XYZ file of C-alpha atoms in Angstrom:
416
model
C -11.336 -20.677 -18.757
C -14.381 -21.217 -16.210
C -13.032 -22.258 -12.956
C -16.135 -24.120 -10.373
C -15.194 -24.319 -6.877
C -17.971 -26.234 -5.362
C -19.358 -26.955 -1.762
C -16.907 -24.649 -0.124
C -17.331 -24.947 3.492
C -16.962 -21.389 4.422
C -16.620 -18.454 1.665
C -15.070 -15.920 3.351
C -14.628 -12.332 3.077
C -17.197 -11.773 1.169
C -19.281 -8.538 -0.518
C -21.406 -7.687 -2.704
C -19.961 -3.973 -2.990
C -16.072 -3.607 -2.990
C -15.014 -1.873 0.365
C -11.503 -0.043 0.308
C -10.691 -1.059 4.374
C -12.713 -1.542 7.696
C -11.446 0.096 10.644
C -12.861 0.004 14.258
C -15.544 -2.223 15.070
C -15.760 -3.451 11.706
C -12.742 -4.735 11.660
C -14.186 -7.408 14.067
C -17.180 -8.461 11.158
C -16.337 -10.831 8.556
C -18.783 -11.959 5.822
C -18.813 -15.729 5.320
C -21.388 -17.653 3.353
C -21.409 -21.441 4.230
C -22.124 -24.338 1.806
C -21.035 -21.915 -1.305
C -19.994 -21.887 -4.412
C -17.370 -19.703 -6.574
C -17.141 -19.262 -10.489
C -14.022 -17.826 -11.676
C -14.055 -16.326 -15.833
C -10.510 -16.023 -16.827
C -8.651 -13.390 -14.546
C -11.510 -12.141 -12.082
C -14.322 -13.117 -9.734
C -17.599 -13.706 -11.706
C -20.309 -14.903 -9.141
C -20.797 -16.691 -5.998
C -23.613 -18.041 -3.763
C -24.985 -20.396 -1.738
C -25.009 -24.503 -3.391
C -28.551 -24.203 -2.453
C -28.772 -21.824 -5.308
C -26.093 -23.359 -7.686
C -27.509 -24.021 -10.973
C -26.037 -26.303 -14.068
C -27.504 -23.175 -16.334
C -23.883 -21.221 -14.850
C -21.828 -23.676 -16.789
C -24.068 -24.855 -19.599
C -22.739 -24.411 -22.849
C -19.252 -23.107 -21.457
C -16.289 -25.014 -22.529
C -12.898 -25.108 -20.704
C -14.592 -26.374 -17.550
C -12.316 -26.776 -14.614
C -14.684 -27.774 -11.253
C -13.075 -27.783 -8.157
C -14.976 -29.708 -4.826
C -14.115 -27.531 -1.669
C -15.979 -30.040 0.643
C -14.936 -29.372 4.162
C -12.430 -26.514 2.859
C -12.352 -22.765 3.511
C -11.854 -20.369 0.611
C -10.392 -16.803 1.472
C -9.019 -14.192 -0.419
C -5.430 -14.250 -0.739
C -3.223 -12.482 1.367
C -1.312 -9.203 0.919
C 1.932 -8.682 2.522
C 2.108 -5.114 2.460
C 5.737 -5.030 4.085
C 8.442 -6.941 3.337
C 12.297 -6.513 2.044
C 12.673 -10.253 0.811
C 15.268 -9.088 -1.689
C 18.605 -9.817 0.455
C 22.025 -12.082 -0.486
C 22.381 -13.621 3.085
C 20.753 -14.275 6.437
C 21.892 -13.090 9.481
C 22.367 -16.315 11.741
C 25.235 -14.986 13.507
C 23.605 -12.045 15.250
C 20.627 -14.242 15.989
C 23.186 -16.632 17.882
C 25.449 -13.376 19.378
C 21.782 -12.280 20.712
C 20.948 -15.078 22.423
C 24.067 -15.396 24.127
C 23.105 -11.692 25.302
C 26.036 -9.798 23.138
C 26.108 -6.644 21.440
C 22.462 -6.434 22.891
C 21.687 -2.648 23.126
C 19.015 -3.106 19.966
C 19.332 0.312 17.766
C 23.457 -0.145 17.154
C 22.833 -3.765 16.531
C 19.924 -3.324 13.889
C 22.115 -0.445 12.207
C 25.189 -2.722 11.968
C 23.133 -5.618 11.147
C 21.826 -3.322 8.021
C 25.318 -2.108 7.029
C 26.712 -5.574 7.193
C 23.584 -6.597 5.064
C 24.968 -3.219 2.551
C 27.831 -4.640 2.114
C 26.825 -8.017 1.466
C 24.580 -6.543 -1.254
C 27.137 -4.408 -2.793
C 28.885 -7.797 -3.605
C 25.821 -9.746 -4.978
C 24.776 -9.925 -8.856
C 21.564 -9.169 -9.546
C 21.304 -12.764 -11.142
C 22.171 -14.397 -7.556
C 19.477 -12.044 -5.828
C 16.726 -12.406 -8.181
C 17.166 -16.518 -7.635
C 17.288 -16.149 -4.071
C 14.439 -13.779 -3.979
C 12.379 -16.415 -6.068
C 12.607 -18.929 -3.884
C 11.656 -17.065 -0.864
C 8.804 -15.881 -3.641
C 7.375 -19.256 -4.211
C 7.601 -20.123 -0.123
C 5.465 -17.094 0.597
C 2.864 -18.011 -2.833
C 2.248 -21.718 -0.882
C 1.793 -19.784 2.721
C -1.215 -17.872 1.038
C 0.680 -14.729 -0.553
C -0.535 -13.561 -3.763
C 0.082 -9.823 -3.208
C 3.595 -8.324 -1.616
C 5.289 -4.787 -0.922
C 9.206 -5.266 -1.720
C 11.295 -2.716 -0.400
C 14.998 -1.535 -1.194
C 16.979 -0.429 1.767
C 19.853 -3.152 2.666
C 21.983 -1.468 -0.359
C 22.508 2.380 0.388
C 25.044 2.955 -2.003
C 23.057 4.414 -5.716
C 24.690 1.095 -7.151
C 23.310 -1.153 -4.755
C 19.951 0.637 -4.332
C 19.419 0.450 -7.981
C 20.326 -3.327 -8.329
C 17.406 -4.386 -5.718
C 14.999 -2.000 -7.019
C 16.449 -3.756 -10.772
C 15.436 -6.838 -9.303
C 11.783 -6.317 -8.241
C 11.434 -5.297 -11.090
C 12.378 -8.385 -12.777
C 10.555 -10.128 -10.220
C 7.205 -8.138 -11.112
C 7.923 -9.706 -14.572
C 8.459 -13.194 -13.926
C 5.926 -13.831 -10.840
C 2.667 -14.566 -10.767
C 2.576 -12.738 -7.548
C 1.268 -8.907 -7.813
C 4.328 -6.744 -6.731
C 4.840 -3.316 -5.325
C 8.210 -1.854 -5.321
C 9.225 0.719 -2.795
C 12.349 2.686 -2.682
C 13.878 2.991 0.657
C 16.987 4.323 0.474
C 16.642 6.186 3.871
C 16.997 2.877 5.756
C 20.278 3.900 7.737
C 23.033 6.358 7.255
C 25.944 4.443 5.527
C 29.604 4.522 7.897
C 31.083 6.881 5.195
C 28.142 9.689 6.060
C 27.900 9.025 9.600
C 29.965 13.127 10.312
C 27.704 13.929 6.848
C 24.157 13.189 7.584
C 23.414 15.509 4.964
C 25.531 14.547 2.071
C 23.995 11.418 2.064
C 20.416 12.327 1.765
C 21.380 14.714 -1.285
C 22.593 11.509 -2.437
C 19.459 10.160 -2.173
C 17.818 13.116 -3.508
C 20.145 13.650 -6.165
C 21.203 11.000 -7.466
C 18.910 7.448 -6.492
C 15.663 8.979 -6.712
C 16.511 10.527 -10.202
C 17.826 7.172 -11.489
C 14.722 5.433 -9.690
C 12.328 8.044 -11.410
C 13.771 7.593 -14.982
C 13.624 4.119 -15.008
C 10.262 3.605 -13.043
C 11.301 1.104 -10.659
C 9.421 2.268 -7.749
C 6.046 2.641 -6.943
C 6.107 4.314 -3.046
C 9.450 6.149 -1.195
C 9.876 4.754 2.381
C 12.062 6.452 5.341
C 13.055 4.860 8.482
C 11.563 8.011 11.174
C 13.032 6.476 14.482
C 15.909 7.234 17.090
C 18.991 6.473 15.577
C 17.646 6.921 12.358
C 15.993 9.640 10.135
C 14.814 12.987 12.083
C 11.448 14.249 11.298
C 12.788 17.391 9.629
C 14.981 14.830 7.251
C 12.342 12.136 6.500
C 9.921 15.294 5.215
C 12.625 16.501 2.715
C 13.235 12.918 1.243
C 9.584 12.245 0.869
C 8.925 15.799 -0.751
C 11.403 14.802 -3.091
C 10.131 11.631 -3.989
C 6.740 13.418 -4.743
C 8.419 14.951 -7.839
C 8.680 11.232 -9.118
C 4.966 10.251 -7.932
C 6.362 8.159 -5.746
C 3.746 8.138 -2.654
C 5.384 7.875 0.625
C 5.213 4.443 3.280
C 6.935 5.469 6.951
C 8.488 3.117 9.605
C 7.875 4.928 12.613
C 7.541 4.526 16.388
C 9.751 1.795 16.938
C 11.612 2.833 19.430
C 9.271 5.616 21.118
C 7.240 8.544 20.432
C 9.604 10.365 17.413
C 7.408 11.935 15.538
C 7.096 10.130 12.780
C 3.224 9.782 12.931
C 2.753 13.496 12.316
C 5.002 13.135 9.190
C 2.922 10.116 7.755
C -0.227 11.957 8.261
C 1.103 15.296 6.813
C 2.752 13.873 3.928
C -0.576 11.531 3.027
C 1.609 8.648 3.490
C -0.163 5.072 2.294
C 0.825 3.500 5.627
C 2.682 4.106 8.570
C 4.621 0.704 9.985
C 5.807 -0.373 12.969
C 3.839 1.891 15.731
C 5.233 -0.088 18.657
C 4.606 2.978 20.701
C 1.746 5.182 19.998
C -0.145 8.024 21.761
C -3.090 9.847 21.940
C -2.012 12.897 19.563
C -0.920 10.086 17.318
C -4.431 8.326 17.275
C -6.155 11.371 16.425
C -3.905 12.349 13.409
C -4.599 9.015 12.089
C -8.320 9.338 12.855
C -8.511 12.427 10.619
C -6.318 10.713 7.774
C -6.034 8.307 4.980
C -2.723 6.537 6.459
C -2.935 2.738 7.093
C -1.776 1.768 10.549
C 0.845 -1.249 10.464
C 1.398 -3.584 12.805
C 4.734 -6.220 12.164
C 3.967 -9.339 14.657
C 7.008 -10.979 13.501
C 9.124 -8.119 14.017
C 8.060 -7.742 17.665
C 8.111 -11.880 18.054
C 12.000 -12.218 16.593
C 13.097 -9.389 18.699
C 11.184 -10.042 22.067
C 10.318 -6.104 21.231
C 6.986 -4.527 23.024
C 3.523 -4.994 21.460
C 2.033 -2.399 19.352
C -1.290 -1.423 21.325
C -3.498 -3.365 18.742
C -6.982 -2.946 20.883
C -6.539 0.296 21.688
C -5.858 1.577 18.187
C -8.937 -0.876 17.493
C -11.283 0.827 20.161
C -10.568 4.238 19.152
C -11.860 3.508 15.780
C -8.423 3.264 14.235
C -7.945 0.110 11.059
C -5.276 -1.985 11.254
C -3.036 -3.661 8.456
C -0.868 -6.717 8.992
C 2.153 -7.284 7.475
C 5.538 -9.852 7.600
C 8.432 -7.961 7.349
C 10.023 -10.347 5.745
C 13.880 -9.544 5.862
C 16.823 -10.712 7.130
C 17.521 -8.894 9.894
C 14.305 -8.197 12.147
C 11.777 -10.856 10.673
C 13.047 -14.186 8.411
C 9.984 -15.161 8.385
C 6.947 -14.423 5.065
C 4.254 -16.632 6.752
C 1.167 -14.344 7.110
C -0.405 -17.500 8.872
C 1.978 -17.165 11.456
C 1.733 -13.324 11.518
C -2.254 -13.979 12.222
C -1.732 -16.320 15.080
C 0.711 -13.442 16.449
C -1.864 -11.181 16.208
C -4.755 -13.071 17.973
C -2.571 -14.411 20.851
C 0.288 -11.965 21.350
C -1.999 -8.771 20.639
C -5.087 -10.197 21.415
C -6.932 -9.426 17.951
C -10.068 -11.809 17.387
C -9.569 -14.029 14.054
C -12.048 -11.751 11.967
C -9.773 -8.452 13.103
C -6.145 -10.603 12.083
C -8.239 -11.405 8.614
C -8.925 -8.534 7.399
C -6.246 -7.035 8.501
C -3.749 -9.576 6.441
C -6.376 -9.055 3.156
C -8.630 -6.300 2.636
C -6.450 -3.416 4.877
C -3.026 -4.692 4.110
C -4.507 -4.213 0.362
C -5.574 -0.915 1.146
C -1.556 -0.491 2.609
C -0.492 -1.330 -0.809
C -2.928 0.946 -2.941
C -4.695 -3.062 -4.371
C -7.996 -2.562 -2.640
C -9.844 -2.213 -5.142
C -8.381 -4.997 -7.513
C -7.439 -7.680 -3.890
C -8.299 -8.603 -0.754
C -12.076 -9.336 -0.305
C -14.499 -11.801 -2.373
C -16.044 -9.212 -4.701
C -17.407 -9.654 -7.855
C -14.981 -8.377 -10.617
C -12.210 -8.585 -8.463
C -9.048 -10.186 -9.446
C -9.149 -14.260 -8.741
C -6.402 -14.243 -6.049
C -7.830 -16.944 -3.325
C -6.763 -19.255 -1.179
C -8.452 -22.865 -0.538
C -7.545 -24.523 2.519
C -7.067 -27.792 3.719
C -9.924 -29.588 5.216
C -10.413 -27.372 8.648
C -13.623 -27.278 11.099
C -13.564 -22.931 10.748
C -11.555 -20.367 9.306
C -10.914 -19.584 12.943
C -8.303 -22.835 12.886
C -5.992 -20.588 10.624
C -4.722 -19.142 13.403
C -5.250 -21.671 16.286
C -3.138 -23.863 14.387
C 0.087 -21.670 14.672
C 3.307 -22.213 12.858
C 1.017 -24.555 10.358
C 0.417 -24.368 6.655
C -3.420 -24.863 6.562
C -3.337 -23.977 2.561
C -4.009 -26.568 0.048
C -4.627 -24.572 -2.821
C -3.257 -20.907 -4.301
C -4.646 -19.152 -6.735
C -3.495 -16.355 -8.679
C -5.220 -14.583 -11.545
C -7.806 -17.694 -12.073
C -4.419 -19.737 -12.397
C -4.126 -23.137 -9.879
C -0.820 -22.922 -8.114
């Protein structure tokens, strides 16, 4: 089927050759052609222009017409959330409500209980009643603009429950319209039966999960959590050698709580992304400079938490890109709204609205290995966009915090 959208507004993100990020200066430039149109064939991108140059020969003759009047709308390519863990049984209300009344407040114990109480939840769940849950919060994220996410593992740490959620992106991947990436992160904490045997349970990971994982293909990238409290340097290498023997290309959290090395580790280990980076240094700019990895800012992390900023302009000035992401989960970030995460990012870290766009498309793509198939208007490229509701610029996305300025999703040339 042809799909017209007509007298779009703005057309943003657009290019006439596919990029695979922007980083630097560029990440402040954002193609937008005014008074446009879009033709979607099928599943992709066909053409696009200015309605000065629209022509009735582009749909001549063509049946299964569908046209589509963007007057006073923006179209944008849809985003990618390239961090989330939105496969989880149960919020965590109660520690939000123990933290503002300024209990168990020293933050690393609290976010390692708060992900062994979320373990043991999981161990309890059927994969039925997560994969329902995990649809809903699905769908919520699709009408927020979402039409690409990361799922991670992580909140089961037992090879039962670590299999189950990985089980159930899987089935997700299946049934959603949404395109899915499934990462395996098994090194999220050390379970309370390991804490005297750090090392019996990352054998456990490497010999047992990631076997399981790599026989039934239910990951595409191995995570580690490389932060004080958590995974040492020395131990996050030796998981994510071992999930190299699967193909399964390595995603860090890092830096959270201060300079741990886990920057050097990303870099060294050609990691996709490295996530997190509330603190970051000099040594750790340059490695990135000189690499592949995607830098990863979480807004909504740092927001839920009242956590220090990542040092978005400086990693911006010194040439660095930047990715965006939710992490939607139940524990740091209940929250999938990558409209929200943009207004974050323009008034919390002060990012311009062109730097917090393509750094919630095109380089949170890139963080998920989609560049070339999401994130930009390119012709050929899958028909994942966004229109909005009527709005004077695409700079009132994020001006209008804690709104929903989409109208319309679309996901493979199909109207959501």
């Amino acid at each position: 089927m042809k799909l017209i959208l007509e007298n779009i507004k703005e057309l943003v993100q657009v290019e006439e050759k596919s990029r695979v990020r922007v980083a630097g200066k560029e990440m402040a430039k954002l193609d937008v052609l005014k008074n446009a149109y879009l033709v979607v064939d099928d599943d992709q991108i066909e053409t696009f222009g200015s309605m000065d140059d629209f022509s009735e020969d582009l749909v001549d003759g063509m049946e299964l017409i569908l046209e589509i009047d963007c007057s006073g709308k923006i179209v944008l390519p849809g985003y990618c959330d390239s961090h989330t863990h939105l496969v989880f049984p149960a919020g965590c209300e109660y520690e939000f409500v123990n933290r503002i009344k300024g209990r168990n407040c020293e933050e690393k114990a609290r976010r390692e209980r708060m992900i062994l109480n979320s373990a043991k939840e999981m161990e309890q769940a059927s994969e039925d009643d997560l994969f329902e849950a995990a649809t809903v919060r699905l769908n919520e994220i699709k009408q927020m603009g979402t039409t690409s996410v990361e799922i991670k593992s992580g909140y089961g740490l037992t090879v039962e429950s670590e299999l189950k959620m990985l089980r159930v992106i899987r089935q997700l991947k299946e049934d959603s319209p949404l395109v899915i990436k499934a990462t395996f992160l098994g090194a999220n904490a050390i379970p309370p039966g390991f804490m005297n045997n750090r090392q019996k349970y990352i054998n456990l990971i490497i010999q047992e999960m990631l076997p399981e994982i790599g026989n039934e293909g239910l990951a595409d990238y191995i995570d580690v959590f490389c932060d004080q409290g958590f995974f040492t340097p020395a131990e996050t290498t030796r998981i994510l050698e071992a999930g190299l023997k699967y193909n399964l290309q390595p995603k860090i959290h890092a830096n959270e709580f201060g300079l741990t090395g886990g920057v050097d580790i990303a870099v060294n280990n050609q990691a996709l992304s490295v996530d997190y980076l509330t603190y970051i240094g000099e040594n750790e700019i340059s490695a990135l400079l000189n690499s592949e990895t995607m830098p990863t800012i979480l807004p909504g992390a740092a927001f839920f938490l009242n956590q220090a900023l990542s040092p978005a302009r400086k990693m911006i000035g010194a040439g660095l890109p930047i990715a965006l992401a939710s992490d939607y989960n139940p524990v740091t970030a209940p929250s999938g709204n990558m409209n929200f995460i943009q207004s974050l990012a323009c008034i919390n870290y002060c990012m311009t609205p062109e730097e917090a766009l393509n750094a919630s498309t095109l380089n949170s793509a890139y963080a998920m290995g989609l560049e070339n198939s999401v994130g930009s208007i390119c012709k050929g490229k899958q028909a994942n966009l966004l229109i909005t509701k009527e709005l004077p610029s695409y700079t009132a996305i994020p001006y209008y915090f804690g709104t929903n300025p989409i109208e319309t999703v679309i996901i493979n040339g199909e109207i959501y």
